[in-house]
Amino acid sequence: GGGGGGGGGGQKMHCVAPSGGVLLLLVSDRPNQFLCHYLSSAMVHGLRPTLLGWDSGSWLGGGSPKPWTFHLGAKLVLPLHYLAACGYSNDTLVVFTDHDVLFQGGAAALREAYRAAAAASGSHLLFSTEHQPYPEEVGPLFPPAPGPAPFRYLNSGMWAGPVGAVLELLQTLVGVRRGESLPALLDVYLNWERHTARASPTPRVYVDNDQTAYARLFVSGSSS
């Protein structure tokens, strides 16, 4: 079965062993029907996804759900916190997805699909793509779709890469490279009601859509 991770606030981190060299990550702060299908299909193929973002109030009732932008920011902050704390070897393939995914194979199939796509693209980091850009204004900045690829625009709902490359990417996106503190960002996520009550400035990662962050970074690199 899958494992829970993403402990904070002094709790000991539970680091799940990769399955066949693959570490599956997703973030969810509340139950939903898509998550049930995701977990069912993963287990059928012997995969062990790690669910980050457990919130007892939202999952079990009695608590206030976090604002949606906090969930989007958590898709960047929580994987970074988890990977930095667990110290996986760099030959571990990290595969991050949203909930709306059904698996059609196990770890070996995921590694082979990644190997083929990485070889074809010449890149260590791979992203899913889609028909329309988000945000729309960055659409003209995207390069043409490669070869016969049907989709042109980056989508933040699935990405994959080795641990080292993923850590560099997430550190850039959450602002660590421009002075943000990862422990402070985690504290804002875990204690969002307290920070909101104090009218504390909300870190940028919890204001922007995560796909906006990915798209900005991608088009800035493509156009430089």
Coordinates of C-alpha atoms in Angstrom, one line a residue:
G1 CA 0.0 0.0 0.0
G2 CA 1.0 3.6 -0.1
G3 CA 2.7 5.6 2.6
G4 CA 2.0 8.9 4.3
G5 CA 4.8 11.5 4.5
G6 CA 5.3 15.2 4.9
G7 CA 5.6 15.4 8.6
G8 CA 6.3 18.8 10.0
G9 CA 6.3 20.8 13.2
G10 CA 8.9 18.5 14.9
Q11 CA 7.3 15.3 13.8
K12 CA 9.6 12.5 12.5
M13 CA 9.6 12.1 8.8
H14 CA 8.4 8.8 7.4
C15 CA 10.5 8.1 4.3
V16 CA 9.0 5.5 2.1
A17 CA 11.4 3.2 0.2
P18 CA 11.2 3.6 -3.6
S19 CA 9.4 0.9 -5.4
G20 CA 11.6 -0.5 -8.2
G21 CA 13.7 2.7 -8.1
V22 CA 10.6 4.9 -8.5
L23 CA 9.2 7.3 -5.9
L24 CA 5.6 8.3 -6.5
L25 CA 4.5 11.6 -4.9
L26 CA 1.2 13.4 -4.8
V27 CA -0.2 16.1 -2.5
S28 CA -3.8 16.1 -1.1
D29 CA -5.1 17.9 1.9
R30 CA -8.6 16.4 1.7
P31 CA -10.2 13.1 0.4
N32 CA -11.8 13.0 -3.1
Q33 CA -13.0 10.5 -5.6
F34 CA -10.0 10.9 -7.9
L35 CA -7.6 10.0 -5.1
C36 CA -9.4 6.7 -4.6
H37 CA -9.0 5.8 -8.3
Y38 CA -5.4 6.8 -8.2
L39 CA -4.5 4.7 -5.2
S40 CA -6.5 1.7 -6.5
S41 CA -4.8 1.6 -9.8
A42 CA -1.4 2.2 -8.2
M43 CA -1.8 -0.8 -5.9
V44 CA -3.0 -3.0 -8.7
H45 CA 0.4 -2.5 -10.4
G46 CA 2.4 -2.9 -7.2
L47 CA 3.2 0.8 -6.8
R48 CA 3.6 2.5 -3.4
P49 CA 2.6 6.2 -3.7
T50 CA 3.5 8.6 -1.0
L51 CA 0.7 11.0 -0.1
L52 CA 1.8 14.4 1.2
G53 CA -0.4 16.9 2.9
W54 CA -2.3 14.9 5.5
D55 CA -4.6 17.3 7.5
S56 CA -6.6 15.5 10.1
G57 CA -9.2 18.4 10.3
S58 CA -9.9 18.3 6.5
W59 CA -9.6 14.5 6.2
L60 CA -11.6 13.5 9.3
G61 CA -13.8 16.5 9.7
G62 CA -14.0 19.3 12.2
G63 CA -11.4 21.5 10.7
S64 CA -11.4 24.3 8.2
P65 CA -10.1 23.4 4.7
K66 CA -7.1 25.4 3.6
P67 CA -7.6 28.0 0.8
W68 CA -7.1 26.5 -2.6
T69 CA -4.0 28.5 -3.3
F70 CA -2.4 26.9 -0.2
H71 CA -3.0 23.5 -1.7
L72 CA -1.4 24.7 -5.0
G73 CA 1.7 26.0 -3.2
A74 CA 1.9 22.8 -1.2
K75 CA 2.4 20.9 -4.4
L76 CA 5.8 22.7 -4.5
V77 CA 6.7 23.1 -0.8
L78 CA 5.8 19.6 0.5
P79 CA 7.7 17.5 -2.2
L80 CA 10.7 19.8 -1.6
H81 CA 10.6 19.3 2.1
Y82 CA 10.1 15.6 1.8
L83 CA 12.9 15.0 -0.7
A84 CA 15.3 17.2 1.2
A85 CA 14.6 15.5 4.5
C86 CA 14.7 11.9 3.2
G87 CA 18.0 12.0 1.3
Y88 CA 17.2 9.6 -1.5
S89 CA 20.0 8.6 -3.9
N90 CA 20.0 10.5 -7.2
D91 CA 19.3 7.4 -9.2
T92 CA 15.8 7.4 -7.7
L93 CA 13.2 8.5 -10.3
V94 CA 10.7 10.9 -8.7
V95 CA 7.3 10.9 -10.4
F96 CA 4.8 13.5 -9.2
T97 CA 1.2 13.6 -10.3
D98 CA -2.1 15.2 -9.4
H99 CA -5.0 13.0 -8.4
D100 CA -6.6 12.5 -11.8
V101 CA -4.3 9.7 -12.9
L102 CA -4.8 6.0 -13.6
F103 CA -1.7 3.8 -13.8
Q104 CA -1.4 1.2 -16.6
G105 CA 1.9 -0.4 -15.5
G106 CA 4.3 -0.8 -12.6
A107 CA 7.7 0.7 -11.7
A108 CA 9.5 -1.0 -14.6
A109 CA 7.0 0.5 -17.1
L110 CA 7.4 4.0 -15.6
R111 CA 11.2 3.8 -15.7
E112 CA 11.2 2.6 -19.3
A113 CA 8.7 5.3 -20.4
Y114 CA 10.8 7.9 -18.7
R115 CA 14.1 6.6 -20.2
A116 CA 12.7 6.7 -23.7
A117 CA 11.2 10.2 -23.3
A118 CA 14.3 11.6 -21.7
A119 CA 16.5 10.2 -24.4
A120 CA 14.3 11.6 -27.1
S121 CA 14.1 15.1 -25.5
G122 CA 17.6 15.3 -24.1
S123 CA 16.2 16.5 -20.8
H124 CA 16.3 15.1 -17.3
L125 CA 13.1 16.7 -16.2
L126 CA 9.9 15.8 -18.1
F127 CA 6.5 17.4 -17.8
S128 CA 3.0 16.5 -19.1
T129 CA 1.6 18.9 -21.7
E130 CA -1.8 20.2 -22.7
H131 CA -3.8 22.0 -25.4
Q132 CA -4.1 25.4 -23.8
P133 CA -1.6 27.6 -21.9
Y134 CA -2.1 28.7 -18.4
P135 CA -1.8 31.6 -17.8
E136 CA -3.0 32.5 -21.3
E137 CA -0.7 35.5 -21.7
V138 CA 2.4 33.3 -21.7
G139 CA 1.1 31.2 -24.6
P140 CA 2.9 33.1 -27.4
L141 CA 6.2 32.6 -25.5
F142 CA 6.1 28.8 -25.7
P143 CA 8.2 27.1 -28.4
P144 CA 6.5 25.0 -31.1
A145 CA 5.5 21.5 -30.1
P146 CA 8.4 19.1 -30.8
G147 CA 8.0 16.9 -33.8
P148 CA 4.6 15.1 -34.0
A149 CA 3.6 16.0 -30.4
P150 CA -0.1 16.9 -30.2
F151 CA 0.3 19.2 -27.2
R152 CA 2.4 22.3 -26.9
Y153 CA 1.9 23.8 -23.5
L154 CA 3.4 22.8 -20.1
N155 CA 1.1 21.3 -17.5
S156 CA 2.0 21.1 -13.9
G157 CA -0.1 18.0 -13.2
M158 CA 2.7 15.5 -13.8
W159 CA 6.4 15.7 -13.9
A160 CA 9.3 13.3 -13.5
G161 CA 13.1 13.4 -13.0
P162 CA 16.0 12.3 -10.8
V163 CA 16.1 13.5 -7.3
G164 CA 18.9 16.0 -7.8
A165 CA 17.3 17.8 -10.7
V166 CA 13.9 17.8 -8.9
L167 CA 15.4 19.4 -5.8
E168 CA 17.0 22.2 -7.9
L169 CA 13.7 22.9 -9.7
L170 CA 11.6 23.0 -6.6
Q171 CA 14.2 25.2 -4.7
T172 CA 13.9 27.7 -7.5
L173 CA 10.1 27.6 -7.7
V174 CA 9.4 28.1 -4.0
G175 CA 11.9 30.9 -3.7
V176 CA 14.7 29.3 -1.7
R177 CA 17.2 30.7 -4.2
R178 CA 16.0 34.2 -3.6
G179 CA 16.1 34.0 0.1
E180 CA 12.9 32.2 1.2
S181 CA 13.3 29.8 4.2
L182 CA 11.9 26.3 3.6
P183 CA 11.1 25.8 7.3
A184 CA 9.3 29.1 7.4
L185 CA 7.3 28.2 4.3
L186 CA 6.3 24.9 5.8
D187 CA 5.2 26.6 9.0
V188 CA 2.9 28.9 7.0
Y189 CA 1.3 25.9 5.4
L190 CA 0.9 23.9 8.6
N191 CA -0.3 26.9 10.6
W192 CA -2.1 28.9 7.9
E193 CA -5.0 30.0 10.2
R194 CA -2.6 31.5 12.7
H195 CA -0.7 33.4 10.0
T196 CA -4.0 34.5 8.3
A197 CA -5.4 35.8 11.7
R198 CA -2.2 37.8 12.2
A199 CA -2.6 39.3 8.7
S200 CA 1.0 38.2 8.1
P201 CA 2.2 38.6 4.5
T202 CA 1.4 35.4 2.5
P203 CA 4.5 34.0 0.8
R204 CA 4.3 34.2 -3.0
V205 CA 4.3 30.4 -3.4
Y206 CA 0.9 30.4 -1.6
V207 CA -0.5 33.2 -3.8
D208 CA 0.4 32.1 -7.3
N209 CA -1.0 29.1 -9.1
D210 CA 1.7 26.4 -9.2
Q211 CA 1.3 26.1 -13.0
T212 CA 2.0 29.8 -13.3
A213 CA 5.3 29.3 -11.5
Y214 CA 6.3 26.4 -13.8
A215 CA 5.2 28.2 -16.9
R216 CA 7.1 31.4 -16.0
L217 CA 10.3 29.4 -15.4
F218 CA 9.9 27.4 -18.6
V219 CA 9.3 30.3 -20.9
S220 CA 12.0 32.4 -19.3
G221 CA 14.5 29.6 -20.0
S222 CA 13.1 29.0 -23.5
S223 CA 13.3 32.6 -24.6
S224 CA 16.7 33.4 -23.0

